[in-house]
Amino acid sequence: MTVAYACSKVILFGEHAVVYGQPAIAVPVPQVRATATVEDAASGEGVTIAARDLDVIHRLGNPVPDDEAHPLELTVRNTFERIGVSERQDLLVEVASTIPIARGMGSGAAVATAIVRALSAHFGARLTASEVSELVYKTEMVHHGTPSGIDNSVIAFEKPVYFIKGEAPQTFEVGRLFCLVVADTGVSSSTREIVADVRESWRADPECYDSLFADVGSVVMAARASIASGDTAEAGRLMNVNQALLEEIGVSSPEIEALVGAARQAGALGAKLSGAGRGGNVIALITSAVRQRVVSALRSAGAACVITTDVK
Ligand code: PMV
């Protein structure tokens, strides 16, 4: 039996603008993760993929076009093809995850990453992080339509990444450890729909949206410098600037703003939505001195779940 894991992630800066070629920064969140287990099945059983938490039991049948395939099946097929192993196997692939679904924490990319890692290890194939990331990107296209590729990159590399669509992700040094609080609004967020809505707004007023995206890009570049030099106060301030731009882009929501306000009032250095928005998670940058205060404030303001994670 072979077991593999994949962490979750949050986008620190630059969501949405990243789809239009601006840079973004994402960091891994190891506190919640996906697990994939591969074991041999009885002869003649074929390949079964089971996600018991979701009541999914799927048998690998005849190939269907990528956009009609179940994302789990597509991941398994693409991995077999990549490592040069025939699909005619008797295998049970089980997946499980503690990552909240549809909350901007990359649950789909993490499950796919765990499957790619477990299957390749089971057959003794060694894939680099970038090869894993490329395979997972193909699954992301089924989930999201036009993903920038940031989720598969940060999860496959398991390091903070500075990401520009179409380029190899750059991992970078964090000058001084900082702490993030991740708070769930309790509202599901459909990345595919929200990205499509933003595209419609961009089409209706390209000049305005291009300028908003360029402003986000400048914030991301400044944020990278402040994180690298250990200036967490400046990084927090830039988070607030990024949140204001996301509000203008039209992807914030009352639930997000309630949590952002509560975190700032309790002493966070900065707070913003993370991921596609209109729900999902809010992140707050904090010093350890205010950790408890910010966590309690977020709970009182209605956060469905609160996680803290150190970024180093
Ligand atoms: O909701 P998430 O975490 O999958 O993030 C979406 C990030 C976007 O920039 C909105 C879309 C993308 O593909 O980068």
Tab-separated table of C-alpha atoms and ligand atoms in Angstrom:
chain	number	residue	atom	x	y	z
A	1	MET	CA	0.000	0.000	0.000
A	2	THR	CA	1.303	3.508	-0.836
A	3	VAL	CA	0.163	6.697	0.912
A	4	ALA	CA	0.847	10.293	-0.147
A	5	TYR	CA	-0.283	13.688	1.095
A	6	ALA	CA	-0.728	17.213	-0.223
A	7	CYS	CA	-1.118	20.442	1.762
A	8	SER	CA	-3.694	23.164	1.204
A	9	LYS	CA	-2.845	26.766	0.324
A	10	VAL	CA	-3.940	30.373	0.528
A	11	ILE	CA	-3.304	33.184	-1.916
A	12	LEU	CA	-1.596	36.016	-0.012
A	13	PHE	CA	-1.735	38.624	-2.766
A	14	GLY	CA	-2.886	38.984	-6.361
A	15	GLU	CA	-5.915	36.725	-6.958
A	16	HIS	CA	-7.950	37.532	-10.085
A	17	ALA	CA	-5.316	39.920	-11.483
A	18	VAL	CA	-3.106	36.809	-11.853
A	19	VAL	CA	-5.529	35.471	-14.479
A	20	TYR	CA	-4.653	38.583	-16.573
A	21	GLY	CA	-0.881	38.168	-16.371
A	22	GLN	CA	-0.109	40.023	-13.122
A	23	PRO	CA	2.027	38.324	-10.440
A	24	ALA	CA	0.538	36.716	-7.320
A	25	ILE	CA	1.914	35.234	-4.102
A	26	ALA	CA	0.606	32.035	-2.479
A	27	VAL	CA	1.778	30.028	0.537
A	28	PRO	CA	1.220	26.432	1.611
A	29	VAL	CA	-1.023	25.674	4.610
A	30	PRO	CA	-0.013	22.290	6.041
A	31	GLN	CA	-2.592	22.278	8.884
A	32	VAL	CA	-5.203	20.728	6.588
A	33	ARG	CA	-4.355	18.278	3.825
A	34	ALA	CA	-5.470	15.673	1.283
A	35	THR	CA	-4.446	12.021	1.476
A	36	ALA	CA	-4.366	9.398	-1.303
A	37	THR	CA	-3.831	5.690	-0.754
A	38	VAL	CA	-3.105	3.202	-3.529
A	39	GLU	CA	-3.350	-0.539	-2.978
A	40	ASP	CA	-3.571	-3.620	-5.142
A	41	ALA	CA	-7.104	-4.962	-5.680
A	42	ALA	CA	-8.258	-8.514	-6.459
A	43	SER	CA	-7.538	-9.725	-9.963
A	44	GLY	CA	-10.131	-8.553	-12.509
A	45	GLU	CA	-11.369	-5.672	-10.318
A	46	GLY	CA	-9.871	-2.950	-12.527
A	47	VAL	CA	-9.170	0.522	-11.145
A	48	THR	CA	-11.580	1.907	-8.534
A	49	ILE	CA	-11.316	5.464	-7.209
A	50	ALA	CA	-13.082	6.018	-3.891
A	51	ALA	CA	-13.717	9.322	-2.095
A	52	ARG	CA	-15.834	7.935	0.736
A	53	ASP	CA	-16.360	11.310	2.487
A	54	LEU	CA	-18.072	12.513	-0.694
A	55	ASP	CA	-19.882	9.229	-1.406
A	56	VAL	CA	-17.962	8.852	-4.659
A	57	ILE	CA	-17.005	5.385	-5.904
A	58	HIS	CA	-15.828	5.541	-9.470
A	59	ARG	CA	-14.604	2.755	-11.729
A	60	LEU	CA	-12.221	3.591	-14.514
A	61	GLY	CA	-14.188	2.814	-17.672
A	62	ASN	CA	-13.735	3.699	-21.310
A	63	PRO	CA	-11.906	6.989	-21.867
A	64	VAL	CA	-14.149	10.068	-22.336
A	65	PRO	CA	-13.129	13.577	-23.489
A	66	ASP	CA	-11.234	15.527	-20.790
A	67	ASP	CA	-14.008	18.065	-20.227
A	68	GLU	CA	-16.545	15.280	-19.575
A	69	ALA	CA	-14.280	13.162	-17.378
A	70	HIS	CA	-14.640	12.989	-13.603
A	71	PRO	CA	-11.717	15.066	-12.202
A	72	LEU	CA	-10.497	12.130	-10.089
A	73	GLU	CA	-10.595	9.780	-13.082
A	74	LEU	CA	-8.818	12.317	-15.281
A	75	THR	CA	-6.043	12.678	-12.703
A	76	VAL	CA	-5.550	8.911	-12.490
A	77	ARG	CA	-5.538	8.506	-16.296
A	78	ASN	CA	-3.130	11.386	-16.885
A	79	THR	CA	-0.778	10.028	-14.229
A	80	PHE	CA	-0.780	6.535	-15.768
A	81	GLU	CA	-0.007	8.070	-19.139
A	82	ARG	CA	2.755	10.319	-17.722
A	83	ILE	CA	4.549	7.481	-15.911
A	84	GLY	CA	4.060	5.033	-18.787
A	85	VAL	CA	1.899	2.530	-16.886
A	86	SER	CA	-1.062	0.776	-18.530
A	87	GLU	CA	-4.566	1.505	-17.207
A	88	ARG	CA	-5.192	-2.237	-17.108
A	89	GLN	CA	-4.454	-2.553	-13.417
A	90	ASP	CA	-6.304	-3.950	-10.427
A	91	LEU	CA	-6.035	-1.065	-8.010
A	92	LEU	CA	-7.968	0.759	-5.333
A	93	VAL	CA	-7.193	4.501	-5.152
A	94	GLU	CA	-8.739	6.058	-2.036
A	95	VAL	CA	-8.805	9.783	-1.354
A	96	ALA	CA	-9.733	11.748	1.744
A	97	SER	CA	-9.251	15.371	2.723
A	98	THR	CA	-9.582	17.690	5.712
A	99	ILE	CA	-9.443	20.774	3.453
A	100	PRO	CA	-12.717	22.715	3.339
A	101	ILE	CA	-14.227	22.487	-0.161
A	102	ALA	CA	-14.944	25.630	-2.238
A	103	ARG	CA	-13.257	27.959	0.251
A	104	GLY	CA	-10.221	29.046	-1.790
A	105	MET	CA	-7.856	26.597	-0.081
A	106	GLY	CA	-7.104	24.523	-3.177
A	107	SER	CA	-8.908	21.359	-2.112
A	108	GLY	CA	-9.306	20.104	-5.716
A	109	ALA	CA	-5.630	20.705	-6.538
A	110	ALA	CA	-4.549	19.084	-3.261
A	111	VAL	CA	-6.586	15.913	-3.853
A	112	ALA	CA	-5.174	15.671	-7.394
A	113	THR	CA	-1.615	16.251	-6.113
A	114	ALA	CA	-2.004	13.498	-3.499
A	115	ILE	CA	-3.252	11.094	-6.218
A	116	VAL	CA	-0.366	11.906	-8.583
A	117	ARG	CA	2.165	11.459	-5.766
A	118	ALA	CA	0.652	8.201	-4.488
A	119	LEU	CA	0.264	6.592	-7.932
A	120	SER	CA	3.730	7.589	-9.145
A	121	ALA	CA	5.319	6.348	-5.886
A	122	HIS	CA	3.336	3.098	-6.076
A	123	PHE	CA	4.860	2.369	-9.485
A	124	GLY	CA	8.325	3.594	-8.517
A	125	ALA	CA	8.224	6.641	-10.832
A	126	ARG	CA	9.936	9.791	-9.577
A	127	LEU	CA	8.229	12.991	-10.691
A	128	THR	CA	9.654	16.441	-9.954
A	129	ALA	CA	7.461	19.085	-8.282
A	130	SER	CA	7.090	20.798	-11.617
A	131	GLU	CA	5.996	17.567	-13.334
A	132	VAL	CA	3.424	16.963	-10.566
A	133	SER	CA	2.235	20.550	-10.946
A	134	GLU	CA	1.781	20.162	-14.718
A	135	LEU	CA	-0.357	17.042	-14.286
A	136	VAL	CA	-2.506	18.685	-11.621
A	137	TYR	CA	-2.981	21.728	-13.856
A	138	LYS	CA	-4.809	19.485	-16.329
A	139	THR	CA	-7.300	18.541	-13.596
A	140	GLU	CA	-7.600	22.186	-12.528
A	141	MET	CA	-8.759	23.006	-16.051
A	142	VAL	CA	-11.755	20.698	-15.522
A	143	HIS	CA	-12.546	22.266	-12.131
A	144	HIS	CA	-12.040	25.905	-13.053
A	145	GLY	CA	-12.081	26.392	-16.833
A	146	THR	CA	-9.228	28.907	-17.139
A	147	PRO	CA	-7.055	28.489	-14.038
A	148	SER	CA	-3.945	30.647	-13.732
A	149	GLY	CA	-2.026	27.622	-12.389
A	150	ILE	CA	-1.194	29.168	-9.011
A	151	ASP	CA	-2.965	26.483	-6.920
A	152	ASN	CA	-1.206	23.482	-8.486
A	153	SER	CA	2.143	25.341	-8.288
A	154	VAL	CA	2.087	26.243	-4.600
A	155	ILE	CA	0.689	22.841	-3.586
A	156	ALA	CA	3.128	20.790	-5.704
A	157	PHE	CA	6.153	22.874	-4.586
A	158	GLU	CA	4.952	23.220	-0.932
A	159	LYS	CA	6.797	26.540	-0.643
A	160	PRO	CA	5.793	30.203	-0.827
A	161	VAL	CA	5.642	31.039	-4.533
A	162	TYR	CA	5.742	34.215	-6.580
A	163	PHE	CA	3.730	33.239	-9.603
A	164	ILE	CA	3.164	34.667	-13.078
A	165	LYS	CA	0.821	32.746	-15.397
A	166	GLY	CA	2.699	30.800	-18.053
A	167	GLU	CA	6.074	31.094	-16.249
A	168	ALA	CA	7.842	28.678	-13.918
A	169	PRO	CA	6.857	29.545	-10.317
A	170	GLN	CA	9.586	31.282	-8.318
A	171	THR	CA	10.050	30.093	-4.758
A	172	PHE	CA	11.408	32.830	-2.507
A	173	GLU	CA	12.805	33.452	0.965
A	174	VAL	CA	10.668	34.777	3.792
A	175	GLY	CA	12.863	37.292	5.694
A	176	ARG	CA	11.086	36.821	9.001
A	177	LEU	CA	8.559	34.152	10.013
A	178	PHE	CA	5.040	35.546	10.095
A	179	CYS	CA	1.726	34.193	11.226
A	180	LEU	CA	-1.518	34.044	9.276
A	181	VAL	CA	-5.014	33.472	10.556
A	182	VAL	CA	-7.317	31.816	8.018
A	183	ALA	CA	-11.009	32.334	8.796
A	184	ASP	CA	-13.856	30.694	6.925
A	185	THR	CA	-16.863	32.893	6.064
A	186	GLY	CA	-18.964	29.693	5.888
A	187	VAL	CA	-20.072	30.695	2.392
A	188	SER	CA	-19.127	28.518	-0.616
A	189	SER	CA	-17.361	30.249	-3.425
A	190	SER	CA	-17.417	29.009	-7.034
A	191	THR	CA	-14.092	29.981	-8.574
A	192	ARG	CA	-15.331	29.143	-12.073
A	193	GLU	CA	-18.393	31.431	-11.787
A	194	ILE	CA	-16.617	34.326	-10.106
A	195	VAL	CA	-13.717	34.270	-12.590
A	196	ALA	CA	-16.324	34.294	-15.415
A	197	ASP	CA	-18.131	37.274	-13.797
A	198	VAL	CA	-14.884	39.221	-13.517
A	199	ARG	CA	-14.167	38.463	-17.171
A	200	GLU	CA	-17.563	39.901	-18.118
A	201	SER	CA	-16.857	43.081	-16.136
A	202	TRP	CA	-13.408	43.331	-17.760
A	203	ARG	CA	-14.985	42.969	-21.229
A	204	ALA	CA	-17.519	45.684	-20.399
A	205	ASP	CA	-14.832	48.127	-19.207
A	206	PRO	CA	-11.345	46.889	-20.124
A	207	GLU	CA	-9.615	50.187	-19.354
A	208	CYS	CA	-10.898	50.320	-15.785
A	209	TYR	CA	-10.211	46.637	-15.077
A	210	ASP	CA	-6.763	46.625	-16.683
A	211	SER	CA	-5.857	49.549	-14.456
A	212	LEU	CA	-7.203	47.764	-11.327
A	213	PHE	CA	-5.240	44.622	-12.250
A	214	ALA	CA	-2.080	46.680	-12.817
A	215	ASP	CA	-2.536	48.274	-9.362
A	216	VAL	CA	-2.857	44.783	-7.847
A	217	GLY	CA	0.348	43.800	-9.686
A	218	SER	CA	2.233	46.736	-8.115
A	219	VAL	CA	0.963	45.723	-4.657
A	220	VAL	CA	2.186	42.149	-5.233
A	221	MET	CA	5.673	43.287	-6.264
A	222	ALA	CA	5.941	45.548	-3.205
A	223	ALA	CA	4.609	42.725	-1.000
A	224	ARG	CA	7.260	40.321	-2.233
A	225	ALA	CA	9.973	42.830	-1.282
A	226	SER	CA	8.461	43.436	2.169
A	227	ILE	CA	8.103	39.698	2.883
A	228	ALA	CA	11.673	39.016	1.729
A	229	SER	CA	13.048	41.803	3.949
A	230	GLY	CA	10.957	40.735	6.961
A	231	ASP	CA	8.862	43.931	7.027
A	232	THR	CA	5.613	42.305	8.129
A	233	ALA	CA	3.973	45.617	9.069
A	234	GLU	CA	4.343	46.768	5.451
A	235	ALA	CA	3.092	43.404	4.154
A	236	GLY	CA	-0.002	43.819	6.363
A	237	ARG	CA	-0.622	47.326	5.054
A	238	LEU	CA	-0.346	46.036	1.492
A	239	MET	CA	-2.923	43.332	2.292
A	240	ASN	CA	-5.388	46.089	3.164
A	241	VAL	CA	-4.607	47.874	-0.123
A	242	ASN	CA	-5.137	44.586	-2.010
A	243	GLN	CA	-8.495	44.068	-0.238
A	244	ALA	CA	-9.649	47.555	-1.288
A	245	LEU	CA	-8.761	46.728	-4.920
A	246	LEU	CA	-10.618	43.381	-4.692
A	247	GLU	CA	-13.667	45.293	-3.438
A	248	GLU	CA	-13.426	47.514	-6.527
A	249	ILE	CA	-13.026	44.466	-8.767
A	250	GLY	CA	-16.346	43.296	-7.285
A	251	VAL	CA	-15.438	40.027	-5.566
A	252	SER	CA	-15.830	40.972	-1.902
A	253	SER	CA	-18.990	40.391	0.152
A	254	PRO	CA	-20.570	41.527	3.446
A	255	GLU	CA	-19.422	38.287	5.150
A	256	ILE	CA	-15.837	38.878	3.997
A	257	GLU	CA	-15.873	42.502	5.106
A	258	ALA	CA	-17.272	41.594	8.544
A	259	LEU	CA	-14.344	39.217	9.157
A	260	VAL	CA	-11.758	41.580	7.653
A	261	GLY	CA	-13.037	44.397	9.917
A	262	ALA	CA	-13.028	42.182	13.021
A	263	ALA	CA	-9.444	41.024	12.389
A	264	ARG	CA	-8.155	44.568	11.851
A	265	GLN	CA	-9.940	45.860	14.933
A	266	ALA	CA	-8.423	43.101	17.039
A	267	GLY	CA	-4.927	44.189	15.994
A	268	ALA	CA	-4.111	42.320	12.765
A	269	LEU	CA	-1.461	44.058	10.638
A	270	GLY	CA	-3.689	43.527	7.608
A	271	ALA	CA	-6.563	41.387	6.341
A	272	LYS	CA	-8.158	40.499	3.009
A	273	LEU	CA	-10.171	37.848	1.220
A	274	SER	CA	-8.172	34.959	-0.229
A	275	GLY	CA	-9.024	33.061	-3.430
A	276	ALA	CA	-11.949	33.759	-5.700
A	277	GLY	CA	-13.944	35.722	-3.055
A	278	ARG	CA	-17.705	36.351	-2.475
A	279	GLY	CA	-17.282	33.840	0.346
A	280	GLY	CA	-14.488	31.392	1.033
A	281	ASN	CA	-11.742	32.417	3.417
A	282	VAL	CA	-10.368	35.631	4.826
A	283	ILE	CA	-6.700	35.825	5.842
A	284	ALA	CA	-5.170	38.117	8.459
A	285	LEU	CA	-1.479	38.824	9.008
A	286	ILE	CA	-0.705	38.987	12.730
A	287	THR	CA	2.085	39.144	15.290
A	288	SER	CA	2.082	36.400	17.922
A	289	ALA	CA	1.135	39.007	20.568
A	290	VAL	CA	-2.378	39.413	19.114
A	291	ARG	CA	-2.946	35.807	17.963
A	292	GLN	CA	-5.558	34.901	20.600
A	293	ARG	CA	-7.320	38.240	20.332
A	294	VAL	CA	-7.653	38.023	16.540
A	295	VAL	CA	-8.767	34.371	16.630
A	296	SER	CA	-11.465	35.169	19.248
A	297	ALA	CA	-12.605	38.267	17.351
A	298	LEU	CA	-12.990	36.258	14.139
A	299	ARG	CA	-14.981	33.553	15.948
A	300	SER	CA	-17.262	36.165	17.526
A	301	ALA	CA	-17.735	37.797	14.119
A	302	GLY	CA	-19.117	34.496	12.785
A	303	ALA	CA	-16.148	32.611	11.287
A	304	ALA	CA	-17.157	28.988	10.707
A	305	CYS	CA	-13.611	27.718	11.249
A	306	VAL	CA	-10.327	29.428	12.162
A	307	ILE	CA	-6.848	28.052	11.426
A	308	THR	CA	-3.510	29.665	12.273
A	309	THR	CA	-0.390	28.883	10.292
A	310	ASP	CA	3.215	30.102	10.393
A	311	VAL	CA	4.827	31.072	7.102
A	312	LYS	CA	8.598	30.618	6.885
B	1	PMV	O1	-10.491	30.054	-5.275
B	1	PMV	P1	-9.105	29.581	-5.521
B	1	PMV	O2	-8.238	29.542	-4.348
B	1	PMV	O3	-9.018	28.383	-6.382
B	1	PMV	O4	-8.346	30.752	-6.272
B	1	PMV	C1	-8.763	31.346	-7.384
B	1	PMV	C2	-7.719	32.345	-7.732
B	1	PMV	C3	-8.098	33.145	-8.949
B	1	PMV	O5	-7.034	34.062	-9.148
B	1	PMV	C4	-9.380	33.911	-8.709
B	1	PMV	C5	-8.263	32.249	-10.172
B	1	PMV	C6	-6.968	31.650	-10.686
B	1	PMV	O6	-7.075	30.739	-11.519
B	1	PMV	O7	-5.865	32.100	-10.312
